[in-house]
PDB file of N, CA and C in Angstrom:
ATOM      1  N   LEU P   1      40.099  91.931  27.468  1.00  0.00           N
ATOM      2  CA  LEU P   1      41.307  92.725  27.318  1.00  0.00           C
ATOM      3  C   LEU P   1      42.223  92.553  28.529  1.00  0.00           C
ATOM      4  N   LEU P   2      41.623  92.529  29.711  1.00  0.00           N
ATOM      5  CA  LEU P   2      42.419  92.379  30.926  1.00  0.00           C
ATOM      6  C   LEU P   2      43.055  90.997  31.002  1.00  0.00           C
ATOM      7  N   ALA P   3      42.318  89.963  30.642  1.00  0.00           N
ATOM      8  CA  ALA P   3      42.853  88.605  30.682  1.00  0.00           C
ATOM      9  C   ALA P   3      44.008  88.456  29.704  1.00  0.00           C
ATOM     10  N   ARG P   4      43.937  89.105  28.569  1.00  0.00           N
ATOM     11  CA  ARG P   4      45.019  89.028  27.592  1.00  0.00           C
ATOM     12  C   ARG P   4      46.281  89.700  28.139  1.00  0.00           C
ATOM     13  N   GLY P   5      46.139  90.779  28.874  1.00  0.00           N
ATOM     14  CA  GLY P   5      47.282  91.461  29.488  1.00  0.00           C
ATOM     15  C   GLY P   5      47.938  90.585  30.548  1.00  0.00           C
ATOM     16  N   VAL P   6      47.131  89.870  31.316  1.00  0.00           N
ATOM     17  CA  VAL P   6      47.665  88.972  32.344  1.00  0.00           C
ATOM     18  C   VAL P   6      48.414  87.827  31.687  1.00  0.00           C
ATOM     19  N   GLN P   7      47.856  87.286  30.615  1.00  0.00           N
ATOM     20  CA  GLN P   7      48.537  86.205  29.892  1.00  0.00           C
ATOM     21  C   GLN P   7      49.869  86.690  29.329  1.00  0.00           C
ATOM     22  N   HIS P   8      49.868  87.869  28.754  1.00  0.00           N
ATOM     23  CA  HIS P   8      51.087  88.420  28.168  1.00  0.00           C
ATOM     24  C   HIS P   8      52.164  88.599  29.242  1.00  0.00           C
ATOM     25  N   THR P   9      51.776  89.097  30.408  1.00  0.00           N
ATOM     26  CA  THR P   9      52.727  89.293  31.506  1.00  0.00           C
ATOM     27  C   THR P   9      53.254  87.957  32.002  1.00  0.00           C
ATOM     28  N   ALA P  10      52.390  86.957  32.116  1.00  0.00           N
ATOM     29  CA  ALA P  10      52.815  85.639  32.590  1.00  0.00           C
ATOM     30  C   ALA P  10      53.798  85.005  31.619  1.00  0.00           C
ATOM     31  N   VAL P  11      53.540  85.116  30.327  1.00  0.00           N
ATOM     32  CA  VAL P  11      54.448  84.545  29.326  1.00  0.00           C
ATOM     33  C   VAL P  11      55.777  85.266  29.347  1.00  0.00           C
ATOM     34  N   ARG P  12      55.741  86.585  29.484  1.00  0.00           N
ATOM     35  CA  ARG P  12      56.979  87.365  29.507  1.00  0.00           C
ATOM     36  C   ARG P  12      57.832  86.981  30.724  1.00  0.00           C
ATOM     37  N   GLN P  13      57.192  86.782  31.879  1.00  0.00           N
ATOM     38  CA  GLN P  13      57.948  86.416  33.080  1.00  0.00           C
ATOM     39  C   GLN P  13      58.447  84.983  33.021  1.00  0.00           C
ATOM     40  N   ALA P  14      57.744  84.113  32.320  1.00  0.00           N
ATOM     41  CA  ALA P  14      58.163  82.717  32.229  1.00  0.00           C
ATOM     42  C   ALA P  14      59.432  82.584  31.400  1.00  0.00           C
ATOM     43  N   HIS P  15      59.637  83.474  30.454  1.00  0.00           N
ATOM     44  CA  HIS P  15      60.812  83.386  29.595  1.00  0.00           C
ATOM     45  C   HIS P  15      62.023  84.119  30.167  1.00  0.00           C
ATOM     46  N   ARG P  16      61.814  84.854  31.226  1.00  0.00           N
ATOM     47  CA  ARG P  16      62.920  85.588  31.834  1.00  0.00           C
ATOM     48  C   ARG P  16      63.802  84.623  32.610  1.00  0.00           C
ATOM     49  N   LYS P  17      65.089  84.892  32.638  1.00  0.00           N
ATOM     50  CA  LYS P  17      66.010  84.031  33.391  1.00  0.00           C
ATOM     51  C   LYS P  17      65.759  84.185  34.878  1.00  0.00           C
ATOM     52  N   HIS P  18      65.922  83.086  35.582  1.00  0.00           N
ATOM     53  CA  HIS P  18      65.716  83.088  37.028  1.00  0.00           C
ATOM     54  C   HIS P  18      66.915  83.744  37.707  1.00  0.00           C
ATOM     55  N   GLU P  19      66.645  84.793  38.456  1.00  0.00           N
ATOM     56  CA  GLU P  19      67.706  85.465  39.210  1.00  0.00           C
ATOM     57  C   GLU P  19      67.724  84.890  40.618  1.00  0.00           C
ATOM     58  N   PRO P  20      68.893  84.496  41.113  1.00  0.00           N
ATOM     59  CA  PRO P  20      68.938  83.917  42.464  1.00  0.00           C
ATOM     60  C   PRO P  20      68.548  84.938  43.521  1.00  0.00           C
ATOM     61  N   ASP P  21      67.729  84.508  44.457  1.00  0.00           N
ATOM     62  CA  ASP P  21      67.353  85.385  45.562  1.00  0.00           C
ATOM     63  C   ASP P  21      68.169  85.009  46.807  1.00  0.00           C
ATOM     64  N   PHE P  22      67.801  85.584  47.927  1.00  0.00           N
ATOM     65  CA  PHE P  22      68.558  85.363  49.165  1.00  0.00           C
ATOM     66  C   PHE P  22      68.634  83.888  49.520  1.00  0.00           C
ATOM     67  N   HIS P  23      67.505  83.175  49.380  1.00  0.00           N
ATOM     68  CA  HIS P  23      67.478  81.768  49.775  1.00  0.00           C
ATOM     69  C   HIS P  23      68.313  80.904  48.837  1.00  0.00           C
ATOM     70  N   ASP P  24      68.349  81.276  47.568  1.00  0.00           N
ATOM     71  CA  ASP P  24      69.197  80.534  46.637  1.00  0.00           C
ATOM     72  C   ASP P  24      70.671  80.734  46.968  1.00  0.00           C
ATOM     73  N   LYS P  25      71.025  81.942  47.356  1.00  0.00           N
ATOM     74  CA  LYS P  25      72.431  82.250  47.637  1.00  0.00           C
ATOM     75  C   LYS P  25      72.883  81.710  48.996  1.00  0.00           C
ATOM     76  N   TYR P  26      72.075  81.947  50.022  1.00  0.00           N
ATOM     77  CA  TYR P  26      72.528  81.706  51.393  1.00  0.00           C
ATOM     78  C   TYR P  26      71.720  80.665  52.156  1.00  0.00           C
ATOM     79  N   GLY P  27      70.755  80.016  51.525  1.00  0.00           N
ATOM     80  CA  GLY P  27      69.864  79.100  52.238  1.00  0.00           C
ATOM     81  C   GLY P  27      70.589  77.968  52.930  1.00  0.00           C
ATOM     82  N   ASN P  28      71.488  77.284  52.227  1.00  0.00           N
ATOM     83  CA  ASN P  28      72.200  76.155  52.829  1.00  0.00           C
ATOM     84  C   ASN P  28      73.136  76.620  53.932  1.00  0.00           C
ATOM     85  N   LEU P  29      73.763  77.778  53.745  1.00  0.00           N
ATOM     86  CA  LEU P  29      74.667  78.306  54.763  1.00  0.00           C
ATOM     87  C   LEU P  29      73.904  78.657  56.046  1.00  0.00           C
ATOM     88  N   VAL P  30      72.745  79.265  55.889  1.00  0.00           N
ATOM     89  CA  VAL P  30      71.926  79.605  57.056  1.00  0.00           C
ATOM     90  C   VAL P  30      71.448  78.333  57.754  1.00  0.00           C
ATOM     91  N   LEU P  31      71.059  77.332  56.988  1.00  0.00           N
ATOM     92  CA  LEU P  31      70.618  76.060  57.570  1.00  0.00           C
ATOM     93  C   LEU P  31      71.742  75.396  58.358  1.00  0.00           C
ATOM     94  N   LEU P  32      72.937  75.350  57.789  1.00  0.00           N
ATOM     95  CA  LEU P  32      74.076  74.738  58.490  1.00  0.00           C
ATOM     96  C   LEU P  32      74.464  75.536  59.728  1.00  0.00           C
ATOM     97  N   GLY P  33      74.420  76.852  59.631  1.00  0.00           N
ATOM     98  CA  GLY P  33      74.722  77.684  60.799  1.00  0.00           C
ATOM     99  C   GLY P  33      73.733  77.458  61.928  1.00  0.00           C
ATOM    100  N   GLY P  34      72.456  77.364  61.584  1.00  0.00           N
ATOM    101  CA  GLY P  34      71.439  77.098  62.602  1.00  0.00           C
ATOM    102  C   GLY P  34      71.614  75.736  63.237  1.00  0.00           C
ATOM    103  N   ALA P  35      71.959  74.747  62.430  1.00  0.00           N
ATOM    104  CA  ALA P  35      72.186  73.408  62.972  1.00  0.00           C
ATOM    105  C   ALA P  35      73.392  73.399  63.909  1.00  0.00           C
ATOM    106  N   ALA P  36      74.434  74.160  63.561  1.00  0.00           N
ATOM    107  CA  ALA P  36      75.623  74.227  64.416  1.00  0.00           C
ATOM    108  C   ALA P  36      75.300  74.896  65.752  1.00  0.00           C
ATOM    109  N   VAL P  37      74.543  75.984  65.725  1.00  0.00           N
ATOM    110  CA  VAL P  37      74.172  76.665  66.970  1.00  0.00           C
ATOM    111  C   VAL P  37      73.272  75.770  67.816  1.00  0.00           C
ATOM    112  N   PHE P  38      72.311  75.116  67.190  1.00  0.00           N
ATOM    113  CA  PHE P  38      71.412  74.205  67.901  1.00  0.00           C
ATOM    114  C   PHE P  38      72.210  73.107  68.594  1.00  0.00           C
ATOM    115  N   THR P  39      73.158  72.501  67.869  1.00  0.00           N
ATOM    116  CA  THR P  39      73.972  71.425  68.433  1.00  0.00           C
ATOM    117  C   THR P  39      74.845  71.932  69.572  1.00  0.00           C
ATOM    118  N   ALA P  40      75.443  73.110  69.405  1.00  0.00           N
ATOM    119  CA  ALA P  40      76.306  73.661  70.447  1.00  0.00           C
ATOM    120  C   ALA P  40      75.521  73.972  71.717  1.00  0.00           C
ATOM    121  N   VAL P  41      74.365  74.591  71.569  1.00  0.00           N
ATOM    122  CA  VAL P  41      73.571  74.963  72.756  1.00  0.00           C
ATOM    123  C   VAL P  41      73.095  73.718  73.493  1.00  0.00           C
ATOM    124  N   TRP P  42      72.536  72.749  72.774  1.00  0.00           N
ATOM    125  CA  TRP P  42      72.049  71.552  73.454  1.00  0.00           C
ATOM    126  C   TRP P  42      73.198  70.694  73.974  1.00  0.00           C
ATOM    127  N   GLY P  43      74.330  70.711  73.302  1.00  0.00           N
ATOM    128  CA  GLY P  43      75.510  70.022  73.837  1.00  0.00           C
ATOM    129  C   GLY P  43      75.929  70.606  75.168  1.00  0.00           C
ATOM    130  N   TYR P  44      75.901  71.925  75.271  1.00  0.00           N
ATOM    131  CA  TYR P  44      76.218  72.582  76.537  1.00  0.00           C
ATOM    132  C   TYR P  44      75.190  72.226  77.603  1.00  0.00           C
ATOM    133  N   VAL P  45      73.921  72.281  77.246  1.00  0.00           N
ATOM    134  CA  VAL P  45      72.863  71.981  78.227  1.00  0.00           C
ATOM    135  C   VAL P  45      73.005  70.563  78.754  1.00  0.00           C
ATOM    136  N   PHE P  46      73.250  69.609  77.870  1.00  0.00           N
ATOM    137  CA  PHE P  46      73.330  68.212  78.293  1.00  0.00           C
ATOM    138  C   PHE P  46      74.574  67.920  79.117  1.00  0.00           C
ATOM    139  N   THR P  47      75.664  68.626  78.891  1.00  0.00           N
ATOM    140  CA  THR P  47      76.922  68.261  79.544  1.00  0.00           C
ATOM    141  C   THR P  47      77.316  69.175  80.696  1.00  0.00           C
ATOM    142  N   GLN P  48      76.903  70.425  80.710  1.00  0.00           N
ATOM    143  CA  GLN P  48      77.452  71.372  81.674  1.00  0.00           C
ATOM    144  C   GLN P  48      76.483  71.898  82.714  1.00  0.00           C
ATOM    145  N   THR P  49      75.205  71.787  82.513  1.00  0.00           N
ATOM    146  CA  THR P  49      74.271  72.452  83.422  1.00  0.00           C
ATOM    147  C   THR P  49      73.970  71.651  84.684  1.00  0.00           C
ATOM    148  N   GLY P  50      74.299  70.387  84.723  1.00  0.00           N
ATOM    149  CA  GLY P  50      74.063  69.594  85.932  1.00  0.00           C
ATOM    150  C   GLY P  50      72.619  69.199  86.129  1.00  0.00           C
ATOM    151  N   ILE P  51      71.823  69.249  85.089  1.00  0.00           N
ATOM    152  CA  ILE P  51      70.432  68.820  85.208  1.00  0.00           C
ATOM    153  C   ILE P  51      70.406  67.306  85.340  1.00  0.00           C
ATOM    154  N   GLU P  52      69.615  66.840  86.289  1.00  0.00           N
ATOM    155  CA  GLU P  52      69.481  65.398  86.467  1.00  0.00           C
ATOM    156  C   GLU P  52      68.372  64.914  85.546  1.00  0.00           C
ATOM    157  N   TRP P  53      68.730  64.105  84.567  1.00  0.00           N
ATOM    158  CA  TRP P  53      67.797  63.758  83.517  1.00  0.00           C
ATOM    159  C   TRP P  53      67.007  62.481  83.813  1.00  0.00           C
ATOM    160  N   GLY P  54      67.353  61.754  84.889  1.00  0.00           N
ATOM    161  CA  GLY P  54      66.612  60.538  85.199  1.00  0.00           C
ATOM    162  C   GLY P  54      65.222  60.889  85.693  1.00  0.00           C
ATOM    163  N   LEU P  55      64.206  60.646  84.918  1.00  0.00           N
ATOM    164  CA  LEU P  55      62.856  61.053  85.281  1.00  0.00           C
ATOM    165  C   LEU P  55      62.084  59.970  86.017  1.00  0.00           C
ATOM    166  N   SER P  56      62.634  58.771  86.108  1.00  0.00           N
ATOM    167  CA  SER P  56      61.918  57.685  86.757  1.00  0.00           C
ATOM    168  C   SER P  56      62.067  57.790  88.280  1.00  0.00           C
ATOM    169  N   PRO P  57      60.981  57.670  89.023  1.00  0.00           N
ATOM    170  CA  PRO P  57      61.060  57.739  90.484  1.00  0.00           C
ATOM    171  C   PRO P  57      61.450  56.410  91.128  1.00  0.00           C
ATOM    172  N   VAL P  58      61.640  55.363  90.347  1.00  0.00           N
ATOM    173  CA  VAL P  58      61.950  54.048  90.892  1.00  0.00           C
ATOM    174  C   VAL P  58      63.295  54.117  91.628  1.00  0.00           C
ATOM    175  N   GLY P  59      63.285  53.681  92.880  1.00  0.00           N
ATOM    176  CA  GLY P  59      64.503  53.682  93.680  1.00  0.00           C
ATOM    177  C   GLY P  59      64.731  54.979  94.438  1.00  0.00           C
ATOM    178  N   ARG P  60      64.022  56.040  94.118  1.00  0.00           N
ATOM    179  CA  ARG P  60      64.187  57.312  94.815  1.00  0.00           C
ATOM    180  C   ARG P  60      63.091  57.559  95.836  1.00  0.00           C
ATOM    181  N   ILE P  61      61.945  56.961  95.625  1.00  0.00           N
ATOM    182  CA  ILE P  61      60.827  57.162  96.538  1.00  0.00           C
ATOM    183  C   ILE P  61      60.715  55.926  97.420  1.00  0.00           C
ATOM    184  N   THR P  62      60.800  56.152  98.717  1.00  0.00           N
ATOM    185  CA  THR P  62      60.670  55.027  99.657  1.00  0.00           C
ATOM    186  C   THR P  62      59.334  55.135 100.374  1.00  0.00           C
ATOM    187  N   PRO P  63      58.671  54.015 100.569  1.00  0.00           N
ATOM    188  CA  PRO P  63      57.360  54.080 101.235  1.00  0.00           C
ATOM    189  C   PRO P  63      57.484  54.434 102.713  1.00  0.00           C
ATOM    190  N   LYS P  64      56.505  55.173 103.234  1.00  0.00           N
ATOM    191  CA  LYS P  64      56.497  55.518 104.660  1.00  0.00           C
ATOM    192  C   LYS P  64      55.890  54.348 105.438  1.00  0.00           C
ATOM    193  N   GLU P  65      56.219  54.318 106.683  1.00  0.00           N
ATOM    194  CA  GLU P  65      55.662  53.279 107.547  1.00  0.00           C
ATOM    195  C   GLU P  65      54.150  53.511 107.690  1.00  0.00           C
ATOM    196  N   TRP P  66      53.392  52.425 107.711  1.00  0.00           N
ATOM    197  CA  TRP P  66      51.950  52.500 107.810  1.00  0.00           C
ATOM    198  C   TRP P  66      51.529  52.688 109.258  1.00  0.00           C
ATOM    199  N   ARG P  67      50.675  53.690 109.470  1.00  0.00           N
ATOM    200  CA  ARG P  67      50.147  53.910 110.821  1.00  0.00           C
ATOM    201  C   ARG P  67      48.661  53.651 110.830  1.00  0.00           C
ATOM    202  N   GLU P  68      48.229  52.905 111.839  1.00  0.00           N
ATOM    203  CA  GLU P  68      46.796  52.617 111.942  1.00  0.00           C
ATOM    204  C   GLU P  68      46.134  53.491 112.957  1.00  0.00           C
TER     205      GLU P  68
END
């Protein structure tokens, strides 16, 4: 009896029209907004903060004189 009730509910829900939820309505807009904020923040970090991005020590480290 219980399994028949579950089947009946599943069939009834399958025939119902799909109502758009939040993600259907605003998903692409939220994705584009997040991409814009991400790009703006990292654009600022790369251009304005003065971080030196050269990570290679070649040419910056000079050897000390050897003492015996």
